[in-house]
Short mmCIF file of C-alpha atoms in Angstrom, two decimals:
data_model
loop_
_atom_site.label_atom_id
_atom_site.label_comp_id
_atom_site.label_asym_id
_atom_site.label_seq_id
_atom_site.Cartn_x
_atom_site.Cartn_y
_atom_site.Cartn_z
CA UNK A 1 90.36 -88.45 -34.19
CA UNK A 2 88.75 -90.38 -37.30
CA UNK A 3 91.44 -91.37 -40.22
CA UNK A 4 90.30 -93.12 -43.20
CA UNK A 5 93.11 -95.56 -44.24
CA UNK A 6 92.81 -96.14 -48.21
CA UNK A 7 95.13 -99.25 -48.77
CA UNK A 8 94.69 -101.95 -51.00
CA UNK A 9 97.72 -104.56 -49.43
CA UNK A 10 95.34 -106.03 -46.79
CA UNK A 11 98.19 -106.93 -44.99
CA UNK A 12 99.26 -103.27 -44.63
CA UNK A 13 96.37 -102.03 -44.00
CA UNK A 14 95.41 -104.25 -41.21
CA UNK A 15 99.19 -103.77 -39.26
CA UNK A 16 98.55 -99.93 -40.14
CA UNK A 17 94.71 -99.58 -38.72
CA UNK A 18 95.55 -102.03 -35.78
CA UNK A 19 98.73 -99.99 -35.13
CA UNK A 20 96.50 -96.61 -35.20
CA UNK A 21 93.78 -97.78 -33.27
CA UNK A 22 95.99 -98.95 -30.22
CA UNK A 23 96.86 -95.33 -30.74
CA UNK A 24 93.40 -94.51 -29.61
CA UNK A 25 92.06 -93.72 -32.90
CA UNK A 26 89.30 -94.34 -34.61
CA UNK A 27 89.89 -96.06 -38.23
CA UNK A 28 88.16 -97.14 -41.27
CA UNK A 29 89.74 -98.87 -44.05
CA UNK A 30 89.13 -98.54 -47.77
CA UNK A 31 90.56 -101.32 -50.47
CA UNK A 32 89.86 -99.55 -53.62
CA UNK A 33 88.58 -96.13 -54.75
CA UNK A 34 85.27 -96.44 -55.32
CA UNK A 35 85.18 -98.05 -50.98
CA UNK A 36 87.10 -94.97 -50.28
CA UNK A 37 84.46 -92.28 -52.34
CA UNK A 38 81.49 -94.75 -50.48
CA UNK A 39 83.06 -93.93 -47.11
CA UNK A 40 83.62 -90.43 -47.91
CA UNK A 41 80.19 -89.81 -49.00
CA UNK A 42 78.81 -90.83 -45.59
CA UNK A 43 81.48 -89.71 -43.08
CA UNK A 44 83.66 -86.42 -41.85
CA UNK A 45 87.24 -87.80 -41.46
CA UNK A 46 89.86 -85.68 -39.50
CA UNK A 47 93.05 -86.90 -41.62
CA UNK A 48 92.44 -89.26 -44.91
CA UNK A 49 95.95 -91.65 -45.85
CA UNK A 50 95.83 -92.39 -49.52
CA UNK A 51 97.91 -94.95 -51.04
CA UNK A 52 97.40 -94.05 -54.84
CA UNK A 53 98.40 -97.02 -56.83
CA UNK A 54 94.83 -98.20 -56.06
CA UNK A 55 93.15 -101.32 -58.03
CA UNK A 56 90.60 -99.37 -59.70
CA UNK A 57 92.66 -96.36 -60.01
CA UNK A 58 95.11 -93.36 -59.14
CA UNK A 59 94.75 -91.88 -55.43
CA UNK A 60 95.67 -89.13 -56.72
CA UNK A 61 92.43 -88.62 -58.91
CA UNK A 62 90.79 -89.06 -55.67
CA UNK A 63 92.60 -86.51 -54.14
CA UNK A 64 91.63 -84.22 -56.97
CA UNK A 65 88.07 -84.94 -57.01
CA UNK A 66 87.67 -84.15 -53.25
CA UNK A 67 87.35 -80.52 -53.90
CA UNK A 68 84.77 -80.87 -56.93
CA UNK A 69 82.54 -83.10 -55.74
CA UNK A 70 80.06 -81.90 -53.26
CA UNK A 71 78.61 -85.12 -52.50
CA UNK A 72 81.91 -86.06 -51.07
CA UNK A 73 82.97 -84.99 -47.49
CA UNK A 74 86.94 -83.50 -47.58
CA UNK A 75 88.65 -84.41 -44.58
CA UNK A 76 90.54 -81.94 -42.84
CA UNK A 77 93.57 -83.46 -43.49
CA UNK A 78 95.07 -85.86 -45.95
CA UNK A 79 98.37 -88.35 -46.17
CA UNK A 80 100.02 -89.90 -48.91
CA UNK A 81 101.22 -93.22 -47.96
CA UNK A 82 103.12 -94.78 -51.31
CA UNK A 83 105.78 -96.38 -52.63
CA UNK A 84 106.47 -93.44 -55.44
CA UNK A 85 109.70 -91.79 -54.13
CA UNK A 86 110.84 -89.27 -57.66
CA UNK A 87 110.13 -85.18 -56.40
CA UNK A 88 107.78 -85.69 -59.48
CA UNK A 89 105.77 -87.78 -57.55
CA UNK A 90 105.74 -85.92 -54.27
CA UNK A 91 105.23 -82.46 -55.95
CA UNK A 92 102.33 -83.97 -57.69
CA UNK A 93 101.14 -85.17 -54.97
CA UNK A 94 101.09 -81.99 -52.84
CA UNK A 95 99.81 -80.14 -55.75
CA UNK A 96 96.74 -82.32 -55.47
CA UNK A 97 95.84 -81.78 -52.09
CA UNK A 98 97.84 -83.87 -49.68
CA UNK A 99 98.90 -82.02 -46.43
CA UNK A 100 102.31 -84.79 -46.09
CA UNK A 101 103.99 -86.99 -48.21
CA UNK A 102 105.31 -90.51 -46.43
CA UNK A 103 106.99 -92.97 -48.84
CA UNK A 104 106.93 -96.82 -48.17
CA UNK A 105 108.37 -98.56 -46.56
CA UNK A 106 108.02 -96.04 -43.41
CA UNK A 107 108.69 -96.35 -39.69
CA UNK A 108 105.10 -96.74 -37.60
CA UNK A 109 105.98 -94.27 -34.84
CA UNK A 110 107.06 -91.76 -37.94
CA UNK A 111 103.27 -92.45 -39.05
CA UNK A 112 101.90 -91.35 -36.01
CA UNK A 113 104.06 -88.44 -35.54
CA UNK A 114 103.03 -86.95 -38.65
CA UNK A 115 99.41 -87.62 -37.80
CA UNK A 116 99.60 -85.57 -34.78
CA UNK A 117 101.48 -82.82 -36.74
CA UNK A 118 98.74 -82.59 -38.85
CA UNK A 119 96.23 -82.27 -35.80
CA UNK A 120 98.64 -79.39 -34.58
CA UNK A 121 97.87 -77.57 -37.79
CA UNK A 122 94.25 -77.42 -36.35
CA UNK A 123 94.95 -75.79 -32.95
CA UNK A 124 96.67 -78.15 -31.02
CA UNK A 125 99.96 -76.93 -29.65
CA UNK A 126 102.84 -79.94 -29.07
CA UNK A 127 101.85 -83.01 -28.09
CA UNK A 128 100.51 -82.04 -24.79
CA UNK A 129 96.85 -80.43 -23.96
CA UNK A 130 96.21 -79.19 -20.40
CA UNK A 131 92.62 -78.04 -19.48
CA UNK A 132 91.98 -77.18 -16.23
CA UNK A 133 93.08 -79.91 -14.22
CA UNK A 134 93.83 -82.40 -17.02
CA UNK A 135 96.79 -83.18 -18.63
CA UNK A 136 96.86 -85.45 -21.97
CA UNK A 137 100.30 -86.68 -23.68
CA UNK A 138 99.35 -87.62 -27.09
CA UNK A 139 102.93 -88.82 -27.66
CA UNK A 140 103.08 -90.91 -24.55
CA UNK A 141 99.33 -91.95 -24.59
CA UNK A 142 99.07 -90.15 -20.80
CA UNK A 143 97.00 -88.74 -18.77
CA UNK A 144 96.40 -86.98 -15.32
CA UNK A 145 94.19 -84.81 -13.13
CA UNK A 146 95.84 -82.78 -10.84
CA UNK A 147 99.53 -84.62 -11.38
CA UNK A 148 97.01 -88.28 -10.57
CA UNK A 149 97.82 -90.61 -13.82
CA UNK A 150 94.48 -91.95 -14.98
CA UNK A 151 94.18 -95.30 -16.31
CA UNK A 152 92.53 -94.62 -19.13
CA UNK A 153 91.73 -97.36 -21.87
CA UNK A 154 92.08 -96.57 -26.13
CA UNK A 155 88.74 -95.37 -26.30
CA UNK A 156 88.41 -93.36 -23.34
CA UNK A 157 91.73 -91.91 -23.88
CA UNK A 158 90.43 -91.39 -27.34
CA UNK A 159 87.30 -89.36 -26.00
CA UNK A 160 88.96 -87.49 -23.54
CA UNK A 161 91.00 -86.23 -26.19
CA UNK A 162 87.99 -85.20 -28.58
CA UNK A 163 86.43 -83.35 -25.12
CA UNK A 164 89.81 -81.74 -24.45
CA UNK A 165 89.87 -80.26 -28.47
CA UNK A 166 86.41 -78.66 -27.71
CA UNK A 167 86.54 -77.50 -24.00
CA UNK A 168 83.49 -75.52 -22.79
CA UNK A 169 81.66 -76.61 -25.36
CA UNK A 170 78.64 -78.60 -26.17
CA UNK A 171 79.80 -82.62 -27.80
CA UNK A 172 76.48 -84.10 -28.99
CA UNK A 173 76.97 -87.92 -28.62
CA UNK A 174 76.79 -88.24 -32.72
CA UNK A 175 79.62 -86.15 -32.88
CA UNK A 176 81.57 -88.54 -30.26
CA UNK A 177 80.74 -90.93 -32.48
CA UNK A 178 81.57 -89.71 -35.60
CA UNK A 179 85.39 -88.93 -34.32
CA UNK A 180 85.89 -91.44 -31.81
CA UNK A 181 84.08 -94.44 -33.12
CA UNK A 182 84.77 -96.27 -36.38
CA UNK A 183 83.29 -98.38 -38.41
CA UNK A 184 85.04 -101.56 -36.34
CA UNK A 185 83.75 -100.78 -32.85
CA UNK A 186 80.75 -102.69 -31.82
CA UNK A 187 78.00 -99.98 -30.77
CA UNK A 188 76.29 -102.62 -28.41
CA UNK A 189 79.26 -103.35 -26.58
CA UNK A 190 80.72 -99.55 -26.51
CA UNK A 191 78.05 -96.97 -26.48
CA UNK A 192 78.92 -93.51 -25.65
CA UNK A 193 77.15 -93.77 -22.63
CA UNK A 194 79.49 -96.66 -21.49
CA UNK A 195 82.69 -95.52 -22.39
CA UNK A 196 81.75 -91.78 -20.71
CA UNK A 197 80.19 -94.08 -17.66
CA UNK A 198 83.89 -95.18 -17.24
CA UNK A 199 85.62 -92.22 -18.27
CA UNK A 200 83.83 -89.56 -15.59
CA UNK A 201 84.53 -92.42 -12.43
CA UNK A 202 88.25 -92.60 -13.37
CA UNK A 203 88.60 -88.70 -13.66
CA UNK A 204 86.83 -89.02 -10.41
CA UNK A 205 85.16 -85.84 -8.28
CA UNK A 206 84.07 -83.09 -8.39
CA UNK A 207 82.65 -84.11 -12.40
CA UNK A 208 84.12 -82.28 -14.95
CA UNK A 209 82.12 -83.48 -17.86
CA UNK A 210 78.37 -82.31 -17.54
CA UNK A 211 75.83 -83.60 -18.74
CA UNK A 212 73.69 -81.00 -20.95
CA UNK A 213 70.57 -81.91 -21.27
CA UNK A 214 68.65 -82.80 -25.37
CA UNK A 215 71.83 -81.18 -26.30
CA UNK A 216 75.53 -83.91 -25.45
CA UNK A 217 78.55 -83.22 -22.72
CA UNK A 218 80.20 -80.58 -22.18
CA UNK A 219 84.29 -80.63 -20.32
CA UNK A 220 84.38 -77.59 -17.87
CA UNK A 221 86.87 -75.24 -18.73
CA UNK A 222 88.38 -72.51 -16.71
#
């Protein structure tokens, strides 16, 4: 899953994106509005956090524009992540598009537990996806084939997960890198092909991800 974090307290934002991506996601941080709209122009986010007292103005105009600007990409979800606690402020903020409302200061696990209640708004069920023979726990960062924990790192974890969203279906390595990469990750030093190289020999045999080929991967589903 991709999250854009739009935070202008680099402090924050650095605890929150580190925090998300030992989480096995994939995160890009904006400072301002106009880093957030440059991002947004260029990339499909699954879940966008805005922080709206921004330093070149209100997240919540951002929000707003999302819908009327086609040279924008919405993500699927969005977050508010602010300090404004009145009703006034969270009404407003729901009226302009945010799926949740989390005030500041806020607990890191609740952070993540939202973001996964947002993903279960777009098909998953609970925190735990079984296909076939695999088992993920999103809230425990786990996972097994037949009852076998696999040591899985972040960013295979990470891709399993995006496989396990789409089962029997064709991935096309942009599209593993558009939700499991970030801007962050190195791409010489964790290609696709690498981090799928390690992912298949852990899962072990017989292969459950296929190769398909001119077309991406594809997780075999009952």
């Amino acid at each position: 899953m991709r999250v854009l974090l739009v935070e202008d307290d680099a402090d924050l934002a650095e605890i929150v994106a580190l925090g998300l991506r030992n989480e096995s996601y994939a995160v890009d941080v904006a400072a301002t509005r106009a880093g957030a709209e440059e991002l947004l122009r260029t990339t499909r986010y699954d879940v966008a956090c805005f922080d709206l007292g921004l330093p070149d103005g209100d997240g919540l105009d951002l929000l707003r524009g999302l819908a009327g600007d086609p040279g924008l990409h919405r993500p699927r979800r969005s977050l508010v992540l602010t300090a404004r606690d009145a009703v006034a402020d969270r009404v407003a903020g729901l009226d302009a598009g945010a799926d949740d409302y989390l005030v500041k200061p806020f607990h890191f696990a609740e952070l993540v537990a939202r973001l996964r209640a947002l993903a279960r708004r777009d098909g998953e069920h609970g925190s735990i996806l079984r296909v076939g023979e695999l088992t993920l726990d999103l809230a425990a960062h786990r996972a097994w084939r037949s009852g076998v924990p696999l040591d899985l790192t972040a960013r295979e974890f990470s891709m399993l997960r995006h496989f396990m969203h789409h089962p029997g279906q064709v991935v096309s390595a942009e599209d593993l890198l558009e939700h499991v990469w970030d801007a962050h990750a190195n791409p010489f030093t964790t290609s696709v092909r690498v981090i799928l190289s390690r992912l298949r020999r852990k899962i072990g045999d017989p292969p459950l991800i296929l190769t398909i080929t001119n077309a991406g991967y594809r997780l075999t589903a009952p």
